[in-house]
Coordinates of N, CA and C in Angstrom, one line a residue:
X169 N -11.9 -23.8 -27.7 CA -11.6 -23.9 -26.3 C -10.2 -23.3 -26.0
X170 N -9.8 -22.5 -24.9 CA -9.0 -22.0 -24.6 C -7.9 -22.8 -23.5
X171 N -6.9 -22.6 -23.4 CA -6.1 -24.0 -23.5 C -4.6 -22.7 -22.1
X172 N -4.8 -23.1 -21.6 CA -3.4 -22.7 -20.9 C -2.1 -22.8 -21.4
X173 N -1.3 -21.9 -21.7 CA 0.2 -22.7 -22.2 C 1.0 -23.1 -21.3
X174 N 1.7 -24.2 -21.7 CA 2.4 -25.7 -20.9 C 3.4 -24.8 -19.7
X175 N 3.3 -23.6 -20.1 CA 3.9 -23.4 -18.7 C 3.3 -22.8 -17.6
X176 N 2.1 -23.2 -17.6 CA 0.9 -22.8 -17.1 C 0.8 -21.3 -15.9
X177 N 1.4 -20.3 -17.5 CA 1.3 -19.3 -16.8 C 0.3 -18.5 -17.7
X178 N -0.8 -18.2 -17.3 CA -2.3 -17.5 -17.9 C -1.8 -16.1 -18.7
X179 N -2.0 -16.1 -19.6 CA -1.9 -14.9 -20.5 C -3.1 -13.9 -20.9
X180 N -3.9 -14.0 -20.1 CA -5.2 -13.1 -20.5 C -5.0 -12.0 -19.7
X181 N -5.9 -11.2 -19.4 CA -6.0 -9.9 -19.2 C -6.9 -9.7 -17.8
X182 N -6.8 -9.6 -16.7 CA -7.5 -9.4 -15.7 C -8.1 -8.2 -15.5
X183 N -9.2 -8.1 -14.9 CA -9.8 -6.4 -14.3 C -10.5 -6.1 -13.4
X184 N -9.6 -4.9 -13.1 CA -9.8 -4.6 -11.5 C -10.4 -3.5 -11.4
X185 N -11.4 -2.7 -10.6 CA -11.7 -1.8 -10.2 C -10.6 -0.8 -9.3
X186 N -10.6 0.4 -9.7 CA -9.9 1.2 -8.7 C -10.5 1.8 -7.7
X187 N -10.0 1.7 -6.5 CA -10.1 2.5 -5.2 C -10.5 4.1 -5.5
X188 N -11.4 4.1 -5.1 CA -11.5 5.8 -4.7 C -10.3 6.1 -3.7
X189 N -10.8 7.6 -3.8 CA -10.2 8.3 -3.5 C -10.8 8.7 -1.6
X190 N -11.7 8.2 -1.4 CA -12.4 8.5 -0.5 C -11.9 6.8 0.4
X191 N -11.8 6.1 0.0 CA -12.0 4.6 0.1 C -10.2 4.6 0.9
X192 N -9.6 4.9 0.0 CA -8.1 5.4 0.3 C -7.9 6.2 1.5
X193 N -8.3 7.5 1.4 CA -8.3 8.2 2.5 C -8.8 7.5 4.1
X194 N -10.1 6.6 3.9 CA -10.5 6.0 5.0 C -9.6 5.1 5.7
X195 N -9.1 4.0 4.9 CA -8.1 3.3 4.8 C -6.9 3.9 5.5
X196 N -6.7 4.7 5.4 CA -5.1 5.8 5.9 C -5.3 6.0 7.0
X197 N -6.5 6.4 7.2 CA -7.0 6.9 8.7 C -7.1 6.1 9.8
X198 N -7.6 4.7 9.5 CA -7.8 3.6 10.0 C -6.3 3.2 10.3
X199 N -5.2 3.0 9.3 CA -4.1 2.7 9.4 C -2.8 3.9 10.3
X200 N -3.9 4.8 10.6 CA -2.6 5.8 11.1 C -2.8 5.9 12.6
X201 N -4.7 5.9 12.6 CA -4.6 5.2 14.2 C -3.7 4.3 14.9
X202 N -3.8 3.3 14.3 CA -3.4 1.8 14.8 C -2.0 2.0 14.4
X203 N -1.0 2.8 13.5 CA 0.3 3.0 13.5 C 0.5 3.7 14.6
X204 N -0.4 4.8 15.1 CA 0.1 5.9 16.3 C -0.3 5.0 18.0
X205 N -0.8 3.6 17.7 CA -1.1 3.1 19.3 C 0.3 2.2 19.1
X206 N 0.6 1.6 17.7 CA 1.6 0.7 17.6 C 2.8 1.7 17.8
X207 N 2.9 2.7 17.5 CA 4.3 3.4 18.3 C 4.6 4.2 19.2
X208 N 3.3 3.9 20.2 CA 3.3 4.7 21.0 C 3.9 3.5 22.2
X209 N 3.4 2.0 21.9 CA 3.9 0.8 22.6 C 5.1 0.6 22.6
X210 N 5.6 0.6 20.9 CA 7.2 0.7 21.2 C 8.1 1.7 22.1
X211 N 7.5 2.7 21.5 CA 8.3 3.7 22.2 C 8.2 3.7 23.7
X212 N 7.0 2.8 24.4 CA 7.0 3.1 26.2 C 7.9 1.6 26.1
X213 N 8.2 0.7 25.2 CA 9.2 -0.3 25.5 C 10.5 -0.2 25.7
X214 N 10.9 0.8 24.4 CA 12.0 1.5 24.6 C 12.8 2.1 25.8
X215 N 11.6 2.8 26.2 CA 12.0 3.9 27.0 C 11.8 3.0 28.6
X216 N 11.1 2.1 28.7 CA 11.4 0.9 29.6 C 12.5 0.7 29.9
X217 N 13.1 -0.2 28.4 CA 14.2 -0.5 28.7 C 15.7 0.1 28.4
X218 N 15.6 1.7 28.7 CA 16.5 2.4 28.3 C 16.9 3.1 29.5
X219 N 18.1 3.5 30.0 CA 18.7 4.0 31.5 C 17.5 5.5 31.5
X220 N 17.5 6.0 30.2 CA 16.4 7.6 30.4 C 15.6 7.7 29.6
X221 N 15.2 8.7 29.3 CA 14.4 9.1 28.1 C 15.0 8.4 26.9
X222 N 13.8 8.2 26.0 CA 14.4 7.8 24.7 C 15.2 8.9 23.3
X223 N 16.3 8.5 23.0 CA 17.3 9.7 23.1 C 16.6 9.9 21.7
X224 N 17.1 11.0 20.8 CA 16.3 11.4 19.5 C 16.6 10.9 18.7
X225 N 17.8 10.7 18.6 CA 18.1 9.5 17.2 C 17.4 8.5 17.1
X226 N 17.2 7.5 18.2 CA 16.5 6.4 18.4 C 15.1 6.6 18.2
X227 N 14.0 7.3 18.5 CA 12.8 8.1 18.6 C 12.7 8.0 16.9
X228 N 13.6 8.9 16.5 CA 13.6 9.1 14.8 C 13.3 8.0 13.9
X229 N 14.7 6.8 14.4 CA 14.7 5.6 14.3 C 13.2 4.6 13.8
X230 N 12.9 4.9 15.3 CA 11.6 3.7 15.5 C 10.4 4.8 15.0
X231 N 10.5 5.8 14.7 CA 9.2 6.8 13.8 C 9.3 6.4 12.6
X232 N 10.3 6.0 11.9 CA 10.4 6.3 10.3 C 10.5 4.0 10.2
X233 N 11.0 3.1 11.7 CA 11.5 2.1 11.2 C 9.8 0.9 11.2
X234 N 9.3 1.7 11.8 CA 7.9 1.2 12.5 C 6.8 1.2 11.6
X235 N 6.5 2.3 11.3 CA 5.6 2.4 9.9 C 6.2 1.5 8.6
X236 N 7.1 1.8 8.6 CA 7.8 0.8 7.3 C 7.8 -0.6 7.5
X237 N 7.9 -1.1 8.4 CA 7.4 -2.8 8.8 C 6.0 -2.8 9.1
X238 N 5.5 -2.1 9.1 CA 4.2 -2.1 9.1 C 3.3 -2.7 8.3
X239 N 4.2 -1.5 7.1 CA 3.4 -1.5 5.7 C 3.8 -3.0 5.2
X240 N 5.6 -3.0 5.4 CA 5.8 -4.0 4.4 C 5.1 -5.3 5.3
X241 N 5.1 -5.9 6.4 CA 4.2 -7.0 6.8 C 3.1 -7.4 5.9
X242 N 2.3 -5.8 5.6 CA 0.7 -6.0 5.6 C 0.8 -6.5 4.0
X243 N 1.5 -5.3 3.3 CA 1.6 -5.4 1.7 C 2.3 -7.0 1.5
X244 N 3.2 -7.8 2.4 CA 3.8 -8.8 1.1 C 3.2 -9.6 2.3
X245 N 2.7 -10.0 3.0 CA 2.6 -11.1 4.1 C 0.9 -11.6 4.1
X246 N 0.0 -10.3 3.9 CA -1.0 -10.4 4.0 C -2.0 -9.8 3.0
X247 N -2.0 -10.3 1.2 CA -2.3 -10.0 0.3 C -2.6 -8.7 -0.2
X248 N -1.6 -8.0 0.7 CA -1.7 -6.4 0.0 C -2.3 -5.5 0.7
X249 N -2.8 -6.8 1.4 CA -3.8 -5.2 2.5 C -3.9 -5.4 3.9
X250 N -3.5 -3.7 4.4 CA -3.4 -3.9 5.9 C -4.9 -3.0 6.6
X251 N -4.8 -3.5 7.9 CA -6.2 -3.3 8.4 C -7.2 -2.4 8.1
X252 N -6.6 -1.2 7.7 CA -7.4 -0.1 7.1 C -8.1 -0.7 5.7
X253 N -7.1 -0.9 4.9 CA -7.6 -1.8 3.1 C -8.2 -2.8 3.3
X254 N -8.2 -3.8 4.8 CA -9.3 -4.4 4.8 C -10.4 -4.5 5.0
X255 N -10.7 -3.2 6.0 CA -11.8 -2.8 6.6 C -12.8 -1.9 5.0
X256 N -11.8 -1.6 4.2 CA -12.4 -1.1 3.2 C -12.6 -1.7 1.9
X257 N -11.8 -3.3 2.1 CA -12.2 -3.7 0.7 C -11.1 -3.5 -0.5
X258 N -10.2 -3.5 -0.3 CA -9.3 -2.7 -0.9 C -7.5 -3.3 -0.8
X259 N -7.1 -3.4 -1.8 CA -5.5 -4.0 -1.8 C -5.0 -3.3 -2.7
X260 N -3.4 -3.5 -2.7 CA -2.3 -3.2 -3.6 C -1.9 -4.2 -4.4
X261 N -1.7 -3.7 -5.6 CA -0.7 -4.9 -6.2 C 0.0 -4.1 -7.5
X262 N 0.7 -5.0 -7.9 CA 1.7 -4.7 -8.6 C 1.4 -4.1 -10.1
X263 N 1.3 -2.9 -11.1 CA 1.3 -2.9 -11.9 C 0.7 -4.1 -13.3
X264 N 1.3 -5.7 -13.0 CA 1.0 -6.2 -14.0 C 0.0 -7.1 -13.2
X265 N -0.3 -6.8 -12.1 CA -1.7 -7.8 -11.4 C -0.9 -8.4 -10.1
X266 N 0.1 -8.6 -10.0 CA 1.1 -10.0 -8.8 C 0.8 -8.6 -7.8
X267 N 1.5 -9.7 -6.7 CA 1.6 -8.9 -5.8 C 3.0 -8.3 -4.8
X268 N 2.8 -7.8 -4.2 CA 4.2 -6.7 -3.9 C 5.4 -7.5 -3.3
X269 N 6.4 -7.2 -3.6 CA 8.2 -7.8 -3.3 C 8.4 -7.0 -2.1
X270 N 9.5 -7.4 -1.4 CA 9.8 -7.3 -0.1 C 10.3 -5.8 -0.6
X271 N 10.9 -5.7 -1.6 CA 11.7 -4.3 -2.4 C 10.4 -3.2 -2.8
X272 N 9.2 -4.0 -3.4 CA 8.7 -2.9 -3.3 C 7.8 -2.3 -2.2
X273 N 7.5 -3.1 -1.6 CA 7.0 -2.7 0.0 C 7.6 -1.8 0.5
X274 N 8.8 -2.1 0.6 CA 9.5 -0.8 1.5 C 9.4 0.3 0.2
X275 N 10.3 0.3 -0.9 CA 9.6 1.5 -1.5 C 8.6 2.0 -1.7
X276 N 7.5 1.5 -1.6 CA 6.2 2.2 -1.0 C 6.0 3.2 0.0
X277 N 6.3 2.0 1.0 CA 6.3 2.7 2.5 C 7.2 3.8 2.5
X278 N 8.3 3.6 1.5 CA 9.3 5.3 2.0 C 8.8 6.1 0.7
X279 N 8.2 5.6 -0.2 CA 7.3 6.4 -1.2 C 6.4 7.8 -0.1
X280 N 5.6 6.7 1.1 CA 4.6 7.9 1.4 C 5.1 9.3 2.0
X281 N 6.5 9.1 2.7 CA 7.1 10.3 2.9 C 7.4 11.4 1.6
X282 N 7.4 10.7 0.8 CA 7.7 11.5 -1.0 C 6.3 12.1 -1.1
X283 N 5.2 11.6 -0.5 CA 3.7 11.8 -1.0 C 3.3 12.6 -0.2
X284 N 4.0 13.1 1.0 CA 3.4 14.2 2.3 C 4.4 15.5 1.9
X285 N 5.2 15.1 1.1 CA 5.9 16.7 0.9 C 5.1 17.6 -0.2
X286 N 5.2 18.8 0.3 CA 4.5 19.5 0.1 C 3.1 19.6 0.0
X287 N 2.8 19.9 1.3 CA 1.5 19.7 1.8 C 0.5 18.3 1.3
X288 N 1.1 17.3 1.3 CA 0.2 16.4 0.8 C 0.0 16.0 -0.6
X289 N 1.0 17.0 -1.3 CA 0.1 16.8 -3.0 C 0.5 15.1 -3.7
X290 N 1.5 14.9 -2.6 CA 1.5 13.6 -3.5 C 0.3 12.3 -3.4
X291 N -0.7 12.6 -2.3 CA -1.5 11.7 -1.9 C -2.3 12.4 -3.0
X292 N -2.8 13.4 -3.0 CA -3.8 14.5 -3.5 C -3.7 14.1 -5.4
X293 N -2.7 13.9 -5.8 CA -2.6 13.6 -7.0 C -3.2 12.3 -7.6
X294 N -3.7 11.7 -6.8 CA -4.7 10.8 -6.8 C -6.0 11.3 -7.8
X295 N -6.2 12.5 -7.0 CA -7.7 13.1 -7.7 C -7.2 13.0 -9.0
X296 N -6.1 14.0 -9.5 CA -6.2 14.1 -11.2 C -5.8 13.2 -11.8
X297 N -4.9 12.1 -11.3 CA -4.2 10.5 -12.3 C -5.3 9.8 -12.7
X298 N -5.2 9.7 -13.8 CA -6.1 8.7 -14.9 C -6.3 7.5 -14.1
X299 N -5.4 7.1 -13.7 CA -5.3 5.5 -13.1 C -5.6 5.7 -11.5
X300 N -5.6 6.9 -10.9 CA -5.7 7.2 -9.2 C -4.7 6.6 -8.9
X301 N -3.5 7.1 -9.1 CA -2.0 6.4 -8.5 C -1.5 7.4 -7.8
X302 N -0.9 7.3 -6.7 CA -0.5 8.8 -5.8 C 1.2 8.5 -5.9
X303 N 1.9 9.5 -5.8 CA 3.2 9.4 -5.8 C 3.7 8.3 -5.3
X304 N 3.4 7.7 -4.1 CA 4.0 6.4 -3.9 C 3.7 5.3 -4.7
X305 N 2.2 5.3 -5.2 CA 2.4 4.5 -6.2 C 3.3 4.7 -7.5
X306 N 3.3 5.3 -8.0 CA 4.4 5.5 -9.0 C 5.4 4.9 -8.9
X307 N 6.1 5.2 -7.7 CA 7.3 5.1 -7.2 C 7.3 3.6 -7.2
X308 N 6.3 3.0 -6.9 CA 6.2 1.6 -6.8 C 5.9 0.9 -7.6
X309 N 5.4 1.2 -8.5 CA 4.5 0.8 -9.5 C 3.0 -0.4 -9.0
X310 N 2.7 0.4 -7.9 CA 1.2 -0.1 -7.9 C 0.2 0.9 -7.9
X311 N -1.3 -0.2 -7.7 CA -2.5 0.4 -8.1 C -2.8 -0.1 -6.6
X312 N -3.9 0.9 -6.3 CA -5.0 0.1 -5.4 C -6.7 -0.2 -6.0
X313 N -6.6 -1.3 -5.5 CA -7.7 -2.3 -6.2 C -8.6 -2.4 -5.5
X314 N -10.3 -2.3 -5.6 CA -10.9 -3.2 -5.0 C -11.1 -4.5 -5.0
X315 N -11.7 -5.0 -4.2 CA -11.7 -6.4 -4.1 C -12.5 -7.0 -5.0
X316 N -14.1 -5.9 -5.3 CA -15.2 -6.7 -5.7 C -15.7 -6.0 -7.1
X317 N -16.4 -6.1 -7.6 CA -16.0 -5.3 -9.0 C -17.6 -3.8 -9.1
X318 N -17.0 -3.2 -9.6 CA -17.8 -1.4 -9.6 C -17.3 -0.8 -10.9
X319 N -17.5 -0.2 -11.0 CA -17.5 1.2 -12.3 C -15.7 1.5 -12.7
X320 N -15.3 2.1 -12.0 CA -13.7 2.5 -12.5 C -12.8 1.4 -12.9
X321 N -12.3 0.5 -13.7 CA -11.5 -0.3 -13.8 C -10.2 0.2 -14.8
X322 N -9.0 -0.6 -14.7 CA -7.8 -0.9 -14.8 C -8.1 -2.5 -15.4
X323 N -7.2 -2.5 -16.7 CA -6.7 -3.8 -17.4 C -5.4 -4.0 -17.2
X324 N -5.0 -5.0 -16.9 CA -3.8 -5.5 -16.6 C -3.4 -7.0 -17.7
X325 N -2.6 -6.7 -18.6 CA -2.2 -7.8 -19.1 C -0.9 -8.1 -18.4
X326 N -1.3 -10.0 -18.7 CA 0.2 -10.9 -18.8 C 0.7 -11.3 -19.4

């Protein structure tokens, strides 16, 4: 019989299926809508409550500060996955199975600007990684997982 040790932290090996690559992409799309209505709101609040236009710094600001709380909300508040990853079945987590730190959230999220330079290849690098990890994952050290189990799997020991 297999026995927990007294510090009843599990030392076996869990397994996850990986996200396509298709599954991912859907996910982004779903998430970039609902990013582009979510700052399209801030920005008419801003500019509400601002004497003029919203000046470019500020614009910049709330472009780069809005996606980034986005992500990190969805990634550490709401088990890894935001509307898109849920609509698809689909979460983040951490290299060794846990799930994501407030530290790696945001390096994620400023991961994906690392993953749109040059034309995309860091998303695209998905296709040839053994594991389907795209530049921000790396950077983060996560996977995206499905929820329910399929063909492609990842072992993760503790």
């Amino acid at each position: 019989m297999d026995e927990k040790p007294k510090n009843d932290q599990w030392q076996g090996t869990e397994v996850y299926e990986l996200a396509g690559f298709v599954q991912r992409l859907a996910a982004t799309i779903i998430d970039s809508f609902l990013l582009v209505l979510l700052l399209t709101i801030v920005m008419l609040l801003v500019a509400a409550f601002s004497d003029a236009n919203v000046p470019g710094q500020m614009a910049q600001f709330v472009g780069l500060a809005v996606p980034v709380a986005y992500h990190w909300y969805f990634w550490t508040r709401r088990d890894g996955q935001t509307p898109g990853k849920f609509a698809l079945g689909i979460r983040v987590v951490k290299m060794d199975g846990t799930a994501l730190s407030d530290t790696d959230a945001v390096i994620r999220a400023i991961g994906y600007n690392v993953s749109a330079l040059l034309f995309g290849v860091g998303f695209l690098w998905a296709l040839l990684d053994r594991n389907s990890q795209t530049w921000h994952d790396k950077l983060a050290r996560t996977y995206v997982v499905r929820n329910d189990r399929q063909r492609r799997i990842v072992e993760i020991t503790k």
